[in-house]
Structures are given as C-alpha cells and as structure tokens.
Amino acid sequence: MVNQTDKFNLDREICRRNTNSHKWDTDSDPDILPMWVADMDFPTAPAITEALLRRASHGIYGYTHLPEEYFESITGWFENRHGWRFTPDDIIPTTGVIPGLTSVIKALTSPGDRIILQSPVYDCFYASTTDNHCQITDIPLIYHGNRYTFDFPSLEKAAGDPKVKLLLLCNPHNPAGRVWSRDELTQLGSICLRHGVKVVADEIHCEFTFPGHKYTPFASISKDFAENSITLCSPSKAFNIAGLQIANIICDSADARERIRKALLVNRHRDVNTFGVEALIAAYTRGGEWLDAVNRYIFNNYRYLREYFKCNIPGIPVTEQEGTYLSWIDCRSLNIPSEQLAAKLLASEKLWLNPGTMYGGEGFLRINMATQLSRMQEGLRRFSRFIANFQN
C-alpha cells in the first residue's frame, strides 16, 4: 500500500468542483464520483507550479517565442529517460496531440485514402480519420486471456491495400493498457515498411508503465522506422497539465515535417500556450521524481483494484494491464450494451465511467485509476453494489 508519508502527499483529496473542471463540473450533482475522462486528481509536480507562478507574476502574457531550452528539455528527457535520440529540428510544437494528429493526417493523406486502426482504441482516432475524409480499415486487436495482442496476419493483408496510407498506433495503448514490447513494435513496423504505410504513433501515455514493462518509442527502434513514422507526445497526461495546451510532433523526415507544418498552419494549431511552454520545460527538467512517485501510486491502485475485483466481483474480469492509468473492465457477461450499462451505473450509484462502445470495445467499461486511493475505494464499493443489484 502507498506510504502515507509520501513526499508529494498524493493521498490528499483536493476538491476540484467549481473550478470549471471538465471531469468534475460537467454534471453539477455533488454526489457523482467521476472516474471517466483521462486526467488525474493529483496536483501537478511542484516544479511546474513554481514555474507557472513565476511566469504569472510578470503580468504580461503575449505571443510566445520558443526558446532553445524548450527543445533541449524535450530531447534531453527522451534521451535520458527512454534512450531515444532525436534533434531539435525534428520537433514541431502544437497545441495538443489530437490537433497534431488531425494535422498529420491532413498532411499525409488525400480524401478517400484508408487508415488502419486497431480497435478498441482511443475514440479520437476514429473522428480524426473521418474528419479528414479518409476511410477506416479496422484490424481489431486479439483479446485472449484478459490480454490484447496485435493481429499480425490481418495487418499484413490490410497493409497490402494500395489505398492504405497510414497506421495509427497507440503506444502505450489506451484503453487496453498494453505497453507494446520492442519485438511487437518491430514486427508491426516491418509490415508497414514492406507496404509503404507510415506509422503515426500517439505516445502520450508513454510515462506510465508498471514494473517489468518498458516503453519503447516506436521511432527509436531503427533509422528506417524513424523515417517512416511520426510520433505525437506531450507532458499533459504524465504531469496532469492537459489544460495548458502543449504537445509536440516528432518527425525525422524533412519532407513530411514541411507538409505537417503547412497543415498546422491551415488548421491554426501552430501557436502554443505561454504557460504550456513554461510547464513543459519544468516537467522535463525537474519533474522526474514527482512522476516516479505518481507511477508507484497508480500501480498500487491497480493492484488494489485487481484484488478487489477478484474478491468481490469475480465474474467481471479485469484486463491485464502493463501501463497507463486506465483500467479496462470486461462486463460482457452482463449481456447489456456498454452505453446502457454506464448510464444505469451513473443513475443508480452516481459513478461515472466510460462505456467501451466509444472505443470500439462493446461490453467493456473504462475506469480512471489516477485518483486518491480513498476515492477509488469508494468507486469500487459503488460498482460492486451495482453489480450485486444488477444480477439479483
């Protein structure tokens, strides 16, 4: 269990209501426990708060010039923490991973092209594809033994379609919780290379890995993979600063970078947030110790959740998880669509979870574990009571 004297006091519940929080204020009912949208209930790293207060005290918040320190903090963080080397020239700043993803698709496809997705997967992958007038080629992940894997034979076949231009990769995976191994990524990347399909890797959850699992940046595997891929990353999930609107696109290819920059300009996603710049630099230069503490806390929450389900709700399997802070719960045995299940849970127990339908995972629910243990315990009690009543 988490040490109650933890340096960063992560056990302390902080009221987020009446702060215009999307997670806590979307519904005004004070009894609702929101464990849905993917942000954390932990205050960000002290180094970030200090940097923001220092910048705020200046009193003028005009258009922002990106200093060398911004780019150096990114390259230094990924090289030192993840062994991935790239240059400042490879970095394209933007306002968020999803605006970046949409712009990458616009830059590298034409209307009518096909893009490979692997359901279940982050819901914005679907919208970003169709909003750019592209077609979805869905190659579902294989679910066996409460764990997901790639369907390599089907990927090979799909990548051979000349209309397929991109594959969207979620690494680590939301909502399945997989931290893809180097071997798995190598096999996937080799398929895409053979067929001229570029990999667009959303690696926003890269900082959340559980013991025994290591995040492998897709582009770090080989020079060929770097040239055939675009990576989207941000400190927003890791440091709980999504509202500061800062992200980066990492692209080794000069030609693709130029096309992406033009697409960002068309979509007006090029200028970034003044405070986001300060937060990113602080996170990547002074936030490592805080992040390590948060990772330990989330892993302990996950262990508690698994044990709770095993003892109290044995008929509902928990997907084997290797990273992220989003648990994926298999409720298919209840024989009710996910959206109806989530709605009934909210109405009867005032527990707000994400229905799996939105990710292409019918019959599942997604639980955000990045909260204080006390809140998670309450959420699990509500869920257990709901299941007991539902089955009687």
Short mmCIF file of N, CA, C and O in Angstrom, two decimals, residues 180-251:
data_model
loop_
_atom_site.label_atom_id
_atom_site.label_comp_id
_atom_site.label_asym_id
_atom_site.label_seq_id
_atom_site.Cartn_x
_atom_site.Cartn_y
_atom_site.Cartn_z
N TRP A 180 3.43 -1.98 -25.48
CA TRP A 180 3.89 -2.87 -26.55
C TRP A 180 5.38 -3.14 -26.42
O TRP A 180 6.18 -2.23 -26.19
N SER A 181 5.77 -4.40 -26.60
CA SER A 181 7.17 -4.77 -26.50
C SER A 181 7.93 -4.34 -27.76
O SER A 181 7.34 -4.07 -28.81
N ARG A 182 9.24 -4.28 -27.63
CA ARG A 182 10.08 -3.94 -28.78
C ARG A 182 9.87 -4.92 -29.92
O ARG A 182 9.80 -4.53 -31.09
N ASP A 183 9.75 -6.22 -29.59
CA ASP A 183 9.55 -7.23 -30.64
C ASP A 183 8.22 -7.02 -31.36
O ASP A 183 8.15 -7.14 -32.59
N GLU A 184 7.16 -6.73 -30.61
CA GLU A 184 5.86 -6.49 -31.23
C GLU A 184 5.90 -5.28 -32.15
O GLU A 184 5.38 -5.31 -33.28
N LEU A 185 6.51 -4.20 -31.67
CA LEU A 185 6.59 -2.99 -32.48
C LEU A 185 7.46 -3.20 -33.71
O LEU A 185 7.18 -2.66 -34.79
N THR A 186 8.51 -4.00 -33.56
CA THR A 186 9.38 -4.28 -34.71
C THR A 186 8.62 -5.05 -35.79
O THR A 186 8.74 -4.76 -36.98
N GLN A 187 7.82 -6.02 -35.37
CA GLN A 187 7.06 -6.80 -36.35
C GLN A 187 6.02 -5.90 -37.04
O GLN A 187 5.85 -5.97 -38.26
N LEU A 188 5.34 -5.07 -36.26
CA LEU A 188 4.36 -4.15 -36.85
C LEU A 188 5.04 -3.17 -37.80
O LEU A 188 4.57 -2.94 -38.92
N GLY A 189 6.17 -2.59 -37.38
CA GLY A 189 6.87 -1.63 -38.21
C GLY A 189 7.40 -2.22 -39.49
O GLY A 189 7.41 -1.56 -40.53
N SER A 190 7.83 -3.47 -39.42
CA SER A 190 8.35 -4.14 -40.62
C SER A 190 7.25 -4.36 -41.65
O SER A 190 7.47 -4.22 -42.86
N ILE A 191 6.05 -4.71 -41.17
CA ILE A 191 4.91 -4.85 -42.08
C ILE A 191 4.65 -3.53 -42.79
O ILE A 191 4.46 -3.48 -44.01
N CYS A 192 4.63 -2.45 -42.02
CA CYS A 192 4.34 -1.15 -42.62
C CYS A 192 5.43 -0.72 -43.60
O CYS A 192 5.12 -0.15 -44.66
N LEU A 193 6.67 -0.99 -43.29
CA LEU A 193 7.76 -0.66 -44.22
C LEU A 193 7.62 -1.41 -45.53
O LEU A 193 7.82 -0.84 -46.62
N ARG A 194 7.31 -2.70 -45.44
CA ARG A 194 7.18 -3.51 -46.65
C ARG A 194 6.14 -2.97 -47.61
O ARG A 194 6.26 -3.08 -48.82
N HIS A 195 5.10 -2.36 -47.03
CA HIS A 195 3.97 -1.93 -47.87
C HIS A 195 3.88 -0.41 -48.02
O HIS A 195 2.90 0.09 -48.59
N GLY A 196 4.87 0.32 -47.56
CA GLY A 196 4.87 1.77 -47.73
C GLY A 196 3.79 2.47 -46.93
O GLY A 196 3.29 3.53 -47.34
N VAL A 197 3.43 1.92 -45.76
CA VAL A 197 2.43 2.52 -44.88
C VAL A 197 3.15 3.24 -43.74
O VAL A 197 3.95 2.63 -43.02
N LYS A 198 2.89 4.54 -43.58
CA LYS A 198 3.53 5.28 -42.50
C LYS A 198 2.82 5.01 -41.17
O LYS A 198 1.60 4.90 -41.12
N VAL A 199 3.62 4.96 -40.11
CA VAL A 199 3.08 4.77 -38.76
C VAL A 199 2.99 6.12 -38.07
O VAL A 199 3.96 6.87 -38.02
N VAL A 200 1.81 6.42 -37.55
CA VAL A 200 1.61 7.62 -36.76
C VAL A 200 1.37 7.16 -35.32
O VAL A 200 0.34 6.55 -35.03
N ALA A 201 2.35 7.41 -34.45
CA ALA A 201 2.34 6.86 -33.09
C ALA A 201 1.92 7.91 -32.08
O ALA A 201 2.62 8.91 -31.88
N ASP A 202 0.78 7.68 -31.45
CA ASP A 202 0.33 8.51 -30.32
C ASP A 202 0.97 7.91 -29.07
O ASP A 202 0.57 6.83 -28.62
N GLU A 203 1.95 8.62 -28.50
CA GLU A 203 2.68 8.09 -27.36
C GLU A 203 2.50 8.98 -26.13
O GLU A 203 3.40 9.12 -25.29
N ILE A 204 1.30 9.54 -26.01
CA ILE A 204 1.02 10.47 -24.92
C ILE A 204 1.04 9.80 -23.54
O ILE A 204 1.32 10.44 -22.53
N HIS A 205 0.79 8.48 -23.49
CA HIS A 205 0.79 7.77 -22.21
C HIS A 205 2.14 7.11 -21.91
O HIS A 205 2.22 6.22 -21.06
N CYS A 206 3.19 7.55 -22.58
CA CYS A 206 4.46 6.84 -22.52
C CYS A 206 5.11 6.83 -21.14
O CYS A 206 5.94 5.97 -20.85
N GLU A 207 4.74 7.75 -20.27
CA GLU A 207 5.41 7.83 -18.96
C GLU A 207 4.80 6.89 -17.92
O GLU A 207 5.34 6.76 -16.82
N PHE A 208 3.69 6.24 -18.26
CA PHE A 208 3.01 5.38 -17.28
C PHE A 208 3.24 3.91 -17.63
O PHE A 208 2.55 3.35 -18.48
N THR A 209 4.23 3.31 -16.99
CA THR A 209 4.50 1.89 -17.17
C THR A 209 4.62 1.23 -15.81
O THR A 209 5.10 1.84 -14.86
N PHE A 210 4.20 -0.02 -15.74
CA PHE A 210 4.23 -0.76 -14.49
C PHE A 210 5.53 -1.56 -14.39
O PHE A 210 6.19 -1.81 -15.41
N PRO A 211 5.93 -1.97 -13.19
CA PRO A 211 7.17 -2.74 -13.03
C PRO A 211 7.22 -3.95 -13.96
O PRO A 211 6.22 -4.68 -14.12
N GLY A 212 8.38 -4.15 -14.58
CA GLY A 212 8.55 -5.27 -15.50
C GLY A 212 8.22 -4.93 -16.94
O GLY A 212 8.39 -5.78 -17.83
N HIS A 213 7.78 -3.69 -17.19
CA HIS A 213 7.42 -3.29 -18.55
C HIS A 213 8.12 -1.97 -18.90
O HIS A 213 8.23 -1.08 -18.06
N LYS A 214 8.58 -1.89 -20.13
CA LYS A 214 9.36 -0.73 -20.56
C LYS A 214 8.76 -0.15 -21.84
O LYS A 214 8.52 -0.88 -22.81
N TYR A 215 8.52 1.13 -21.81
CA TYR A 215 8.04 1.84 -23.02
C TYR A 215 9.16 1.92 -24.05
O TYR A 215 10.28 2.33 -23.74
N THR A 216 8.85 1.52 -25.26
CA THR A 216 9.78 1.63 -26.38
C THR A 216 9.25 2.65 -27.37
O THR A 216 8.21 2.41 -28.01
N PRO A 217 9.89 3.80 -27.52
CA PRO A 217 9.44 4.74 -28.55
C PRO A 217 9.55 4.07 -29.92
O PRO A 217 10.61 3.53 -30.27
N PHE A 218 8.47 4.08 -30.66
CA PHE A 218 8.48 3.37 -31.95
C PHE A 218 9.62 3.85 -32.84
O PHE A 218 10.33 3.04 -33.44
N ALA A 219 9.82 5.16 -32.91
CA ALA A 219 10.83 5.71 -33.82
C ALA A 219 12.25 5.43 -33.37
O ALA A 219 13.19 5.64 -34.15
N SER A 220 12.42 4.96 -32.13
CA SER A 220 13.77 4.70 -31.63
C SER A 220 14.31 3.35 -32.07
O SER A 220 15.50 3.07 -31.90
N ILE A 221 13.47 2.50 -32.65
CA ILE A 221 13.88 1.13 -32.95
C ILE A 221 14.91 1.07 -34.07
O ILE A 221 15.88 0.30 -34.01
N SER A 222 14.73 1.89 -35.09
CA SER A 222 15.69 1.89 -36.20
C SER A 222 15.56 3.20 -36.98
O SER A 222 14.55 3.90 -36.88
N LYS A 223 16.59 3.49 -37.76
CA LYS A 223 16.55 4.68 -38.62
C LYS A 223 15.42 4.56 -39.63
O LYS A 223 14.72 5.54 -39.92
N ASP A 224 15.21 3.36 -40.17
CA ASP A 224 14.13 3.16 -41.13
C ASP A 224 12.77 3.45 -40.49
O ASP A 224 11.90 4.08 -41.11
N PHE A 225 12.59 2.99 -39.25
CA PHE A 225 11.31 3.24 -38.57
C PHE A 225 11.14 4.74 -38.30
O PHE A 225 10.02 5.27 -38.42
N ALA A 226 12.22 5.41 -37.91
CA ALA A 226 12.13 6.85 -37.67
C ALA A 226 11.72 7.59 -38.92
O ALA A 226 10.88 8.51 -38.88
N GLU A 227 12.27 7.21 -40.05
CA GLU A 227 11.95 7.88 -41.32
C GLU A 227 10.53 7.58 -41.78
O GLU A 227 9.94 8.36 -42.53
N ASN A 228 10.00 6.43 -41.34
CA ASN A 228 8.67 6.00 -41.80
C ASN A 228 7.60 6.24 -40.75
O ASN A 228 6.53 5.64 -40.79
N SER A 229 7.86 7.15 -39.81
CA SER A 229 6.88 7.36 -38.75
C SER A 229 6.84 8.81 -38.30
O SER A 229 7.76 9.59 -38.56
N ILE A 230 5.77 9.14 -37.62
CA ILE A 230 5.58 10.42 -36.95
C ILE A 230 5.10 10.10 -35.54
O ILE A 230 4.20 9.28 -35.36
N THR A 231 5.71 10.74 -34.54
CA THR A 231 5.35 10.50 -33.15
C THR A 231 4.70 11.74 -32.56
O THR A 231 5.19 12.86 -32.75
N LEU A 232 3.62 11.53 -31.82
CA LEU A 232 2.94 12.61 -31.11
C LEU A 232 3.11 12.38 -29.62
O LEU A 232 2.85 11.28 -29.12
N CYS A 233 3.59 13.41 -28.91
CA CYS A 233 3.81 13.26 -27.48
C CYS A 233 3.52 14.57 -26.77
O CYS A 233 3.46 15.64 -27.40
N SER A 234 3.35 14.48 -25.47
CA SER A 234 3.04 15.66 -24.67
C SER A 234 3.24 15.32 -23.20
O SER A 234 3.03 14.16 -22.79
N PRO A 235 3.62 16.29 -22.38
CA PRO A 235 3.66 16.05 -20.93
C PRO A 235 2.29 16.16 -20.28
O PRO A 235 2.17 16.05 -19.06
N SER A 236 1.25 16.38 -21.06
CA SER A 236 -0.06 16.70 -20.50
C SER A 236 -0.64 15.58 -19.64
O SER A 236 -1.19 15.84 -18.55
N LYS A 237 -0.57 14.32 -20.09
CA LYS A 237 -1.08 13.22 -19.27
C LYS A 237 -0.17 12.97 -18.09
O LYS A 237 -0.62 12.84 -16.95
N ALA A 238 1.14 12.87 -18.36
CA ALA A 238 2.09 12.48 -17.32
C ALA A 238 2.11 13.46 -16.16
O ALA A 238 2.25 13.05 -15.00
N PHE A 239 1.96 14.75 -16.45
CA PHE A 239 2.09 15.76 -15.40
C PHE A 239 0.78 16.48 -15.09
O PHE A 239 0.76 17.49 -14.40
N ASN A 240 -0.32 15.94 -15.63
CA ASN A 240 -1.66 16.45 -15.34
C ASN A 240 -1.80 17.94 -15.68
O ASN A 240 -2.28 18.74 -14.87
N ILE A 241 -1.39 18.29 -16.90
CA ILE A 241 -1.45 19.68 -17.35
C ILE A 241 -2.17 19.79 -18.69
O ILE A 241 -1.83 20.64 -19.51
N ALA A 242 -3.19 18.95 -18.91
CA ALA A 242 -3.87 18.94 -20.20
C ALA A 242 -4.46 20.30 -20.55
O ALA A 242 -4.53 20.68 -21.73
N GLY A 243 -4.88 21.06 -19.54
CA GLY A 243 -5.48 22.36 -19.80
C GLY A 243 -4.51 23.41 -20.28
O GLY A 243 -4.93 24.50 -20.70
N LEU A 244 -3.21 23.12 -20.26
CA LEU A 244 -2.21 24.11 -20.69
C LEU A 244 -1.89 24.02 -22.18
O LEU A 244 -1.12 24.82 -22.69
N GLN A 245 -2.48 23.04 -22.87
CA GLN A 245 -2.46 23.00 -24.34
C GLN A 245 -1.04 23.08 -24.91
O GLN A 245 -0.67 24.04 -25.56
N ILE A 246 -0.28 22.00 -24.69
CA ILE A 246 1.06 21.93 -25.25
C ILE A 246 1.36 20.49 -25.66
O ILE A 246 1.04 19.55 -24.93
N ALA A 247 1.93 20.32 -26.84
CA ALA A 247 2.28 18.99 -27.35
C ALA A 247 3.33 19.16 -28.43
O ALA A 247 3.64 20.28 -28.87
N ASN A 248 3.87 18.03 -28.89
CA ASN A 248 4.89 18.07 -29.92
C ASN A 248 4.74 16.92 -30.90
O ASN A 248 4.31 15.82 -30.52
N ILE A 249 5.08 17.19 -32.13
CA ILE A 249 5.15 16.19 -33.18
C ILE A 249 6.63 15.97 -33.46
O ILE A 249 7.37 16.92 -33.71
N ILE A 250 7.07 14.72 -33.41
CA ILE A 250 8.47 14.37 -33.68
C ILE A 250 8.51 13.67 -35.04
O ILE A 250 7.88 12.63 -35.22
N CYS A 251 9.26 14.24 -35.96
CA CYS A 251 9.27 13.72 -37.33
C CYS A 251 10.68 13.80 -37.89
O CYS A 251 11.27 14.87 -38.01
#
